[in-house]
Amino acid sequence: MVTMMSTKLTKGGQTTVPKEVRTALGIADGARVYWSFDGRRAWVSAAPANPLEITSEEDFHARLAEAEADVAASRVRNAGAVSAELRARYGIA
């Protein structure tokens, strides 16, 4: 369930995290919060997202499909080949 809340932004760009959100996320005074932004929406979390975390079997299969598509489209390269290329370029044995 998603709950929508509204707060005002100060001239200095500050806002207050609603008490209900602070309580639910365990955010105390002085705690650091993390902002994520996808170009259209922003959200705040109590801990940074772990980009390697797999949250479900569906998530696993979606990430696997994305990785396979990246390989098929040549958007990724073999790490050993990149390492060898950089070593040769910079004269590192």
PDB file of N, CA and C in Angstrom:
ATOM      1  N   MET A   1       0.839  -1.179   0.000  1.00  0.00           N
ATOM      2  CA  MET A   1       0.000   0.000   0.000  1.00  0.00           C
ATOM      3  C   MET A   1       0.885   1.244   0.000  1.00  0.00           C
ATOM      4  N   VAL A   2       0.556   2.189  -0.826  1.00  0.00           N
ATOM      5  CA  VAL A   2       1.295   3.446  -0.918  1.00  0.00           C
ATOM      6  C   VAL A   2       0.469   4.529  -0.248  1.00  0.00           C
ATOM      7  N   THR A   3       1.123   5.309   0.606  1.00  0.00           N
ATOM      8  CA  THR A   3       0.473   6.436   1.268  1.00  0.00           C
ATOM      9  C   THR A   3       1.103   7.715   0.741  1.00  0.00           C
ATOM     10  N   MET A   4       0.306   8.652   0.301  1.00  0.00           N
ATOM     11  CA  MET A   4       0.793   9.932  -0.205  1.00  0.00           C
ATOM     12  C   MET A   4       0.700  10.966   0.906  1.00  0.00           C
ATOM     13  N   MET A   5       1.781  11.717   1.104  1.00  0.00           N
ATOM     14  CA  MET A   5       1.809  12.796   2.087  1.00  0.00           C
ATOM     15  C   MET A   5       2.409  14.016   1.419  1.00  0.00           C
ATOM     16  N   SER A   6       2.110  15.177   1.946  1.00  0.00           N
ATOM     17  CA  SER A   6       2.579  16.427   1.380  1.00  0.00           C
ATOM     18  C   SER A   6       3.294  17.242   2.446  1.00  0.00           C
ATOM     19  N   THR A   7       4.431  17.842   2.071  1.00  0.00           N
ATOM     20  CA  THR A   7       5.130  18.777   2.941  1.00  0.00           C
ATOM     21  C   THR A   7       5.546  19.973   2.084  1.00  0.00           C
ATOM     22  N   LYS A   8       5.850  21.091   2.730  1.00  0.00           N
ATOM     23  CA  LYS A   8       6.290  22.278   2.014  1.00  0.00           C
ATOM     24  C   LYS A   8       7.812  22.320   1.972  1.00  0.00           C
ATOM     25  N   LEU A   9       8.312  22.944   0.929  1.00  0.00           N
ATOM     26  CA  LEU A   9       9.739  23.149   0.764  1.00  0.00           C
ATOM     27  C   LEU A   9      10.068  24.581   1.182  1.00  0.00           C
ATOM     28  N   THR A  10      11.117  24.745   2.006  1.00  0.00           N
ATOM     29  CA  THR A  10      11.518  26.083   2.415  1.00  0.00           C
ATOM     30  C   THR A  10      12.314  26.749   1.304  1.00  0.00           C
ATOM     31  N   LYS A  11      12.566  28.044   1.436  1.00  0.00           N
ATOM     32  CA  LYS A  11      13.388  28.757   0.464  1.00  0.00           C
ATOM     33  C   LYS A  11      14.775  28.144   0.367  1.00  0.00           C
ATOM     34  N   GLY A  12      15.235  27.562   1.454  1.00  0.00           N
ATOM     35  CA  GLY A  12      16.554  26.936   1.479  1.00  0.00           C
ATOM     36  C   GLY A  12      16.560  25.514   0.943  1.00  0.00           C
ATOM     37  N   GLY A  13      15.418  25.025   0.460  1.00  0.00           N
ATOM     38  CA  GLY A  13      15.346  23.683  -0.107  1.00  0.00           C
ATOM     39  C   GLY A  13      15.135  22.590   0.919  1.00  0.00           C
ATOM     40  N   GLN A  14      14.761  22.954   2.143  1.00  0.00           N
ATOM     41  CA  GLN A  14      14.548  21.963   3.191  1.00  0.00           C
ATOM     42  C   GLN A  14      13.081  21.578   3.287  1.00  0.00           C
ATOM     43  N   THR A  15      12.860  20.368   3.767  1.00  0.00           N
ATOM     44  CA  THR A  15      11.506  19.898   4.017  1.00  0.00           C
ATOM     45  C   THR A  15      11.529  19.041   5.278  1.00  0.00           C
ATOM     46  N   THR A  16      10.377  18.779   5.822  1.00  0.00           N
ATOM     47  CA  THR A  16      10.264  17.935   7.009  1.00  0.00           C
ATOM     48  C   THR A  16       9.763  16.560   6.583  1.00  0.00           C
ATOM     49  N   VAL A  17      10.436  15.534   7.048  1.00  0.00           N
ATOM     50  CA  VAL A  17       9.954  14.172   6.804  1.00  0.00           C
ATOM     51  C   VAL A  17       8.820  13.943   7.799  1.00  0.00           C
ATOM     52  N   PRO A  18       7.624  13.612   7.323  1.00  0.00           N
ATOM     53  CA  PRO A  18       6.490  13.431   8.232  1.00  0.00           C
ATOM     54  C   PRO A  18       6.779  12.405   9.331  1.00  0.00           C
ATOM     55  N   LYS A  19       6.225  12.666  10.505  1.00  0.00           N
ATOM     56  CA  LYS A  19       6.452  11.803  11.670  1.00  0.00           C
ATOM     57  C   LYS A  19       6.129  10.352  11.369  1.00  0.00           C
ATOM     58  N   GLU A  20       5.034  10.102  10.659  1.00  0.00           N
ATOM     59  CA  GLU A  20       4.644   8.728  10.344  1.00  0.00           C
ATOM     60  C   GLU A  20       5.723   8.026   9.523  1.00  0.00           C
ATOM     61  N   VAL A  21       6.359   8.760   8.610  1.00  0.00           N
ATOM     62  CA  VAL A  21       7.415   8.196   7.771  1.00  0.00           C
ATOM     63  C   VAL A  21       8.666   7.958   8.614  1.00  0.00           C
ATOM     64  N   ARG A  22       9.046   8.941   9.438  1.00  0.00           N
ATOM     65  CA  ARG A  22      10.222   8.776  10.306  1.00  0.00           C
ATOM     66  C   ARG A  22      10.063   7.564  11.205  1.00  0.00           C
ATOM     67  N   THR A  23       8.877   7.405  11.775  1.00  0.00           N
ATOM     68  CA  THR A  23       8.621   6.277  12.675  1.00  0.00           C
ATOM     69  C   THR A  23       8.701   4.956  11.910  1.00  0.00           C
ATOM     70  N   ALA A  24       8.042   4.888  10.761  1.00  0.00           N
ATOM     71  CA  ALA A  24       8.015   3.644   9.982  1.00  0.00           C
ATOM     72  C   ALA A  24       9.406   3.236   9.498  1.00  0.00           C
ATOM     73  N   LEU A  25      10.248   4.227   9.155  1.00  0.00           N
ATOM     74  CA  LEU A  25      11.590   3.934   8.649  1.00  0.00           C
ATOM     75  C   LEU A  25      12.649   3.901   9.744  1.00  0.00           C
ATOM     76  N   GLY A  26      12.258   4.244  10.968  1.00  0.00           N
ATOM     77  CA  GLY A  26      13.222   4.252  12.070  1.00  0.00           C
ATOM     78  C   GLY A  26      14.238   5.364  11.958  1.00  0.00           C
ATOM     79  N   ILE A  27      13.810   6.512  11.452  1.00  0.00           N
ATOM     80  CA  ILE A  27      14.704   7.661  11.278  1.00  0.00           C
ATOM     81  C   ILE A  27      14.650   8.521  12.533  1.00  0.00           C
ATOM     82  N   ALA A  28      15.800   8.665  13.201  1.00  0.00           N
ATOM     83  CA  ALA A  28      15.889   9.472  14.417  1.00  0.00           C
ATOM     84  C   ALA A  28      16.547  10.815  14.096  1.00  0.00           C
ATOM     85  N   ASP A  29      16.484  11.740  15.053  1.00  0.00           N
ATOM     86  CA  ASP A  29      17.137  13.040  14.882  1.00  0.00           C
ATOM     87  C   ASP A  29      18.607  12.830  14.539  1.00  0.00           C
ATOM     88  N   GLY A  30      19.076  13.559  13.552  1.00  0.00           N
ATOM     89  CA  GLY A  30      20.483  13.486  13.164  1.00  0.00           C
ATOM     90  C   GLY A  30      20.807  12.324  12.239  1.00  0.00           C
ATOM     91  N   ALA A  31      19.841  11.475  11.941  1.00  0.00           N
ATOM     92  CA  ALA A  31      20.090  10.325  11.065  1.00  0.00           C
ATOM     93  C   ALA A  31      20.267  10.795   9.626  1.00  0.00           C
ATOM     94  N   ARG A  32      21.016  10.045   8.877  1.00  0.00           N
ATOM     95  CA  ARG A  32      21.198  10.331   7.457  1.00  0.00           C
ATOM     96  C   ARG A  32      20.099   9.617   6.689  1.00  0.00           C
ATOM     97  N   VAL A  33      19.540  10.304   5.687  1.00  0.00           N
ATOM     98  CA  VAL A  33      18.567   9.686   4.790  1.00  0.00           C
ATOM     99  C   VAL A  33      19.149   9.737   3.382  1.00  0.00           C
ATOM    100  N   TYR A  34      18.655   8.891   2.522  1.00  0.00           N
ATOM    101  CA  TYR A  34      19.183   8.757   1.174  1.00  0.00           C
ATOM    102  C   TYR A  34      18.087   9.046   0.163  1.00  0.00           C
ATOM    103  N   TRP A  35      18.418   9.881  -0.813  1.00  0.00           N
ATOM    104  CA  TRP A  35      17.473  10.265  -1.852  1.00  0.00           C
ATOM    105  C   TRP A  35      17.803   9.509  -3.127  1.00  0.00           C
ATOM    106  N   SER A  36      16.779   9.009  -3.789  1.00  0.00           N
ATOM    107  CA  SER A  36      16.917   8.376  -5.098  1.00  0.00           C
ATOM    108  C   SER A  36      16.065   9.173  -6.074  1.00  0.00           C
ATOM    109  N   PHE A  37      16.518   9.238  -7.312  1.00  0.00           N
ATOM    110  CA  PHE A  37      15.821  10.041  -8.314  1.00  0.00           C
ATOM    111  C   PHE A  37      15.934   9.337  -9.657  1.00  0.00           C
ATOM    112  N   ASP A  38      14.809   9.136 -10.353  1.00  0.00           N
ATOM    113  CA  ASP A  38      14.834   8.438 -11.637  1.00  0.00           C
ATOM    114  C   ASP A  38      14.521   9.352 -12.818  1.00  0.00           C
ATOM    115  N   GLY A  39      14.581  10.648 -12.610  1.00  0.00           N
ATOM    116  CA  GLY A  39      14.296  11.594 -13.683  1.00  0.00           C
ATOM    117  C   GLY A  39      12.881  12.149 -13.636  1.00  0.00           C
ATOM    118  N   ARG A  40      11.981  11.420 -12.987  1.00  0.00           N
ATOM    119  CA  ARG A  40      10.592  11.873 -12.856  1.00  0.00           C
ATOM    120  C   ARG A  40      10.138  11.892 -11.409  1.00  0.00           C
ATOM    121  N   ARG A  41      10.646  10.956 -10.624  1.00  0.00           N
ATOM    122  CA  ARG A  41      10.214  10.829  -9.232  1.00  0.00           C
ATOM    123  C   ARG A  41      11.429  10.776  -8.325  1.00  0.00           C
ATOM    124  N   ALA A  42      11.224  11.213  -7.089  1.00  0.00           N
ATOM    125  CA  ALA A  42      12.264  11.113  -6.073  1.00  0.00           C
ATOM    126  C   ALA A  42      11.667  10.399  -4.876  1.00  0.00           C
ATOM    127  N   TRP A  43      12.487   9.661  -4.160  1.00  0.00           N
ATOM    128  CA  TRP A  43      12.015   9.022  -2.935  1.00  0.00           C
ATOM    129  C   TRP A  43      13.147   8.988  -1.942  1.00  0.00           C
ATOM    130  N   VAL A  44      12.788   8.869  -0.700  1.00  0.00           N
ATOM    131  CA  VAL A  44      13.745   8.895   0.393  1.00  0.00           C
ATOM    132  C   VAL A  44      13.710   7.547   1.105  1.00  0.00           C
ATOM    133  N   SER A  45      14.871   7.105   1.571  1.00  0.00           N
ATOM    134  CA  SER A  45      14.930   5.857   2.323  1.00  0.00           C
ATOM    135  C   SER A  45      15.896   6.016   3.484  1.00  0.00           C
ATOM    136  N   ALA A  46      15.745   5.147   4.456  1.00  0.00           N
ATOM    137  CA  ALA A  46      16.587   5.209   5.644  1.00  0.00           C
ATOM    138  C   ALA A  46      17.950   4.592   5.387  1.00  0.00           C
ATOM    139  N   ALA A  47      18.074   3.765   4.383  1.00  0.00           N
ATOM    140  CA  ALA A  47      19.347   3.140   4.035  1.00  0.00           C
ATOM    141  C   ALA A  47      19.458   3.126   2.516  1.00  0.00           C
ATOM    142  N   PRO A  48      20.676   3.244   2.003  1.00  0.00           N
ATOM    143  CA  PRO A  48      20.810   3.239   0.550  1.00  0.00           C
ATOM    144  C   PRO A  48      20.413   1.880  -0.022  1.00  0.00           C
ATOM    145  N   ALA A  49      19.851   1.909  -1.204  1.00  0.00           N
ATOM    146  CA  ALA A  49      19.486   0.657  -1.858  1.00  0.00           C
ATOM    147  C   ALA A  49      20.751  -0.102  -2.229  1.00  0.00           C
ATOM    148  N   ASN A  50      20.712  -1.399  -2.055  1.00  0.00           N
ATOM    149  CA  ASN A  50      21.825  -2.244  -2.461  1.00  0.00           C
ATOM    150  C   ASN A  50      21.549  -2.704  -3.884  1.00  0.00           C
ATOM    151  N   PRO A  51      22.331  -2.206  -4.863  1.00  0.00           N
ATOM    152  CA  PRO A  51      22.028  -2.554  -6.253  1.00  0.00           C
ATOM    153  C   PRO A  51      22.202  -4.028  -6.560  1.00  0.00           C
ATOM    154  N   LEU A  52      22.885  -4.773  -5.676  1.00  0.00           N
ATOM    155  CA  LEU A  52      23.094  -6.194  -5.908  1.00  0.00           C
ATOM    156  C   LEU A  52      22.062  -7.067  -5.215  1.00  0.00           C
ATOM    157  N   GLU A  53      21.194  -6.464  -4.424  1.00  0.00           N
ATOM    158  CA  GLU A  53      20.202  -7.234  -3.678  1.00  0.00           C
ATOM    159  C   GLU A  53      19.126  -7.772  -4.608  1.00  0.00           C
ATOM    160  N   ILE A  54      18.886  -9.065  -4.512  1.00  0.00           N
ATOM    161  CA  ILE A  54      17.811  -9.724  -5.263  1.00  0.00           C
ATOM    162  C   ILE A  54      16.657  -9.888  -4.293  1.00  0.00           C
ATOM    163  N   THR A  55      15.505  -9.322  -4.637  1.00  0.00           N
ATOM    164  CA  THR A  55      14.387  -9.304  -3.695  1.00  0.00           C
ATOM    165  C   THR A  55      13.357 -10.399  -3.930  1.00  0.00           C
ATOM    166  N   SER A  56      13.419 -11.055  -5.098  1.00  0.00           N
ATOM    167  CA  SER A  56      12.442 -12.109  -5.386  1.00  0.00           C
ATOM    168  C   SER A  56      12.950 -12.944  -6.554  1.00  0.00           C
ATOM    169  N   GLU A  57      12.294 -14.056  -6.786  1.00  0.00           N
ATOM    170  CA  GLU A  57      12.651 -14.879  -7.939  1.00  0.00           C
ATOM    171  C   GLU A  57      12.391 -14.111  -9.235  1.00  0.00           C
ATOM    172  N   GLU A  58      11.304 -13.334  -9.266  1.00  0.00           N
ATOM    173  CA  GLU A  58      10.999 -12.528 -10.449  1.00  0.00           C
ATOM    174  C   GLU A  58      12.090 -11.494 -10.693  1.00  0.00           C
ATOM    175  N   ASP A  59      12.577 -10.883  -9.604  1.00  0.00           N
ATOM    176  CA  ASP A  59      13.662  -9.914  -9.705  1.00  0.00           C
ATOM    177  C   ASP A  59      14.903 -10.587 -10.285  1.00  0.00           C
ATOM    178  N   PHE A  60      15.215 -11.792  -9.798  1.00  0.00           N
ATOM    179  CA  PHE A  60      16.374 -12.536 -10.294  1.00  0.00           C
ATOM    180  C   PHE A  60      16.258 -12.760 -11.806  1.00  0.00           C
ATOM    181  N   HIS A  61      15.107 -13.254 -12.249  1.00  0.00           N
ATOM    182  CA  HIS A  61      14.929 -13.551 -13.670  1.00  0.00           C
ATOM    183  C   HIS A  61      14.948 -12.277 -14.523  1.00  0.00           C
ATOM    184  N   ALA A  62      14.404 -11.189 -14.005  1.00  0.00           N
ATOM    185  CA  ALA A  62      14.431  -9.918 -14.726  1.00  0.00           C
ATOM    186  C   ALA A  62      15.865  -9.418 -14.879  1.00  0.00           C
ATOM    187  N   ARG A  63      16.655  -9.521 -13.817  1.00  0.00           N
ATOM    188  CA  ARG A  63      18.053  -9.075 -13.886  1.00  0.00           C
ATOM    189  C   ARG A  63      18.872  -9.977 -14.807  1.00  0.00           C
ATOM    190  N   LEU A  64      18.595 -11.267 -14.780  1.00  0.00           N
ATOM    191  CA  LEU A  64      19.288 -12.199 -15.665  1.00  0.00           C
ATOM    192  C   LEU A  64      18.976 -11.867 -17.123  1.00  0.00           C
ATOM    193  N   ALA A  65      17.714 -11.615 -17.421  1.00  0.00           N
ATOM    194  CA  ALA A  65      17.317 -11.254 -18.789  1.00  0.00           C
ATOM    195  C   ALA A  65      17.987  -9.945 -19.218  1.00  0.00           C
ATOM    196  N   GLU A  66      18.054  -8.990 -18.302  1.00  0.00           N
ATOM    197  CA  GLU A  66      18.704  -7.714 -18.611  1.00  0.00           C
ATOM    198  C   GLU A  66      20.194  -7.923 -18.891  1.00  0.00           C
ATOM    199  N   ALA A  67      20.848  -8.753 -18.088  1.00  0.00           N
ATOM    200  CA  ALA A  67      22.270  -9.038 -18.286  1.00  0.00           C
ATOM    201  C   ALA A  67      22.500  -9.747 -19.617  1.00  0.00           C
ATOM    202  N   GLU A  68      21.652 -10.714 -19.944  1.00  0.00           N
ATOM    203  CA  GLU A  68      21.783 -11.429 -21.213  1.00  0.00           C
ATOM    204  C   GLU A  68      21.578 -10.485 -22.396  1.00  0.00           C
ATOM    205  N   ALA A  69      20.640  -9.545 -22.263  1.00  0.00           N
ATOM    206  CA  ALA A  69      20.411  -8.559 -23.322  1.00  0.00           C
ATOM    207  C   ALA A  69      21.628  -7.638 -23.473  1.00  0.00           C
ATOM    208  N   ASP A  70      22.245  -7.261 -22.362  1.00  0.00           N
ATOM    209  CA  ASP A  70      23.446  -6.426 -22.414  1.00  0.00           C
ATOM    210  C   ASP A  70      24.580  -7.146 -23.135  1.00  0.00           C
ATOM    211  N   VAL A  71      24.755  -8.437 -22.848  1.00  0.00           N
ATOM    212  CA  VAL A  71      25.793  -9.227 -23.521  1.00  0.00           C
ATOM    213  C   VAL A  71      25.484  -9.331 -25.009  1.00  0.00           C
ATOM    214  N   ALA A  72      24.235  -9.644 -25.345  1.00  0.00           N
ATOM    215  CA  ALA A  72      23.841  -9.790 -26.753  1.00  0.00           C
ATOM    216  C   ALA A  72      24.034  -8.497 -27.531  1.00  0.00           C
ATOM    217  N   ALA A  73      23.832  -7.363 -26.889  1.00  0.00           N
ATOM    218  CA  ALA A  73      23.960  -6.058 -27.546  1.00  0.00           C
ATOM    219  C   ALA A  73      25.375  -5.490 -27.445  1.00  0.00           C
ATOM    220  N   SER A  74      26.304  -6.277 -26.921  1.00  0.00           N
ATOM    221  CA  SER A  74      27.708  -5.862 -26.766  1.00  0.00           C
ATOM    222  C   SER A  74      27.861  -4.622 -25.892  1.00  0.00           C
ATOM    223  N   ARG A  75      27.001  -4.488 -24.891  1.00  0.00           N
ATOM    224  CA  ARG A  75      27.103  -3.361 -23.965  1.00  0.00           C
ATOM    225  C   ARG A  75      28.054  -3.657 -22.816  1.00  0.00           C
ATOM    226  N   VAL A  76      28.535  -4.890 -22.725  1.00  0.00           N
ATOM    227  CA  VAL A  76      29.483  -5.282 -21.686  1.00  0.00           C
ATOM    228  C   VAL A  76      30.660  -5.985 -22.351  1.00  0.00           C
ATOM    229  N   ARG A  77      31.787  -5.987 -21.643  1.00  0.00           N
ATOM    230  CA  ARG A  77      32.983  -6.645 -22.162  1.00  0.00           C
ATOM    231  C   ARG A  77      33.556  -7.556 -21.096  1.00  0.00           C
ATOM    232  N   ASN A  78      34.312  -8.514 -21.521  1.00  0.00           N
ATOM    233  CA  ASN A  78      34.979  -9.434 -20.621  1.00  0.00           C
ATOM    234  C   ASN A  78      35.973  -8.655 -19.763  1.00  0.00           C
ATOM    235  N   ALA A  79      35.899  -8.823 -18.445  1.00  0.00           N
ATOM    236  CA  ALA A  79      36.764  -8.079 -17.524  1.00  0.00           C
ATOM    237  C   ALA A  79      38.233  -8.378 -17.768  1.00  0.00           C
ATOM    238  N   GLY A  80      38.553  -9.619 -18.096  1.00  0.00           N
ATOM    239  CA  GLY A  80      39.949  -9.979 -18.377  1.00  0.00           C
ATOM    240  C   GLY A  80      40.480  -9.247 -19.593  1.00  0.00           C
ATOM    241  N   ALA A  81      39.658  -9.116 -20.624  1.00  0.00           N
ATOM    242  CA  ALA A  81      40.076  -8.419 -21.842  1.00  0.00           C
ATOM    243  C   ALA A  81      40.275  -6.930 -21.572  1.00  0.00           C
ATOM    244  N   VAL A  82      39.382  -6.344 -20.783  1.00  0.00           N
ATOM    245  CA  VAL A  82      39.519  -4.922 -20.441  1.00  0.00           C
ATOM    246  C   VAL A  82      40.783  -4.708 -19.620  1.00  0.00           C
ATOM    247  N   SER A  83      41.035  -5.591 -18.662  1.00  0.00           N
ATOM    248  CA  SER A  83      42.230  -5.481 -17.830  1.00  0.00           C
ATOM    249  C   SER A  83      43.493  -5.574 -18.682  1.00  0.00           C
ATOM    250  N   ALA A  84      43.535  -6.524 -19.601  1.00  0.00           N
ATOM    251  CA  ALA A  84      44.704  -6.687 -20.474  1.00  0.00           C
ATOM    252  C   ALA A  84      44.905  -5.451 -21.344  1.00  0.00           C
ATOM    253  N   GLU A  85      43.817  -4.903 -21.872  1.00  0.00           N
ATOM    254  CA  GLU A  85      43.897  -3.711 -22.709  1.00  0.00           C
ATOM    255  C   GLU A  85      44.457  -2.528 -21.920  1.00  0.00           C
ATOM    256  N   LEU A  86      43.957  -2.334 -20.693  1.00  0.00           N
ATOM    257  CA  LEU A  86      44.432  -1.219 -19.870  1.00  0.00           C
ATOM    258  C   LEU A  86      45.888  -1.412 -19.453  1.00  0.00           C
ATOM    259  N   ARG A  87      46.265  -2.635 -19.125  1.00  0.00           N
ATOM    260  CA  ARG A  87      47.665  -2.909 -18.758  1.00  0.00           C
ATOM    261  C   ARG A  87      48.594  -2.606 -19.929  1.00  0.00           C
ATOM    262  N   ALA A  88      48.193  -3.020 -21.118  1.00  0.00           N
ATOM    263  CA  ALA A  88      49.011  -2.753 -22.300  1.00  0.00           C
ATOM    264  C   ALA A  88      49.085  -1.254 -22.581  1.00  0.00           C
ATOM    265  N   ARG A  89      47.966  -0.574 -22.480  1.00  0.00           N
ATOM    266  CA  ARG A  89      47.913   0.866 -22.768  1.00  0.00           C
ATOM    267  C   ARG A  89      48.812   1.663 -21.826  1.00  0.00           C
ATOM    268  N   TYR A  90      48.842   1.282 -20.558  1.00  0.00           N
ATOM    269  CA  TYR A  90      49.582   2.044 -19.563  1.00  0.00           C
ATOM    270  C   TYR A  90      50.897   1.393 -19.155  1.00  0.00           C
ATOM    271  N   GLY A  91      51.307   0.361 -19.864  1.00  0.00           N
ATOM    272  CA  GLY A  91      52.596  -0.278 -19.613  1.00  0.00           C
ATOM    273  C   GLY A  91      52.701  -0.936 -18.252  1.00  0.00           C
ATOM    274  N   ILE A  92      51.629  -1.535 -17.800  1.00  0.00           N
ATOM    275  CA  ILE A  92      51.631  -2.224 -16.504  1.00  0.00           C
ATOM    276  C   ILE A  92      51.796  -3.710 -16.763  1.00  0.00           C
ATOM    277  N   ALA A  93      52.778  -4.289 -16.103  1.00  0.00           N
ATOM    278  CA  ALA A  93      53.061  -5.722 -16.310  1.00  0.00           C
ATOM    279  C   ALA A  93      51.999  -6.609 -15.730  1.00  0.00           C
TER     280      ALA A  93
END
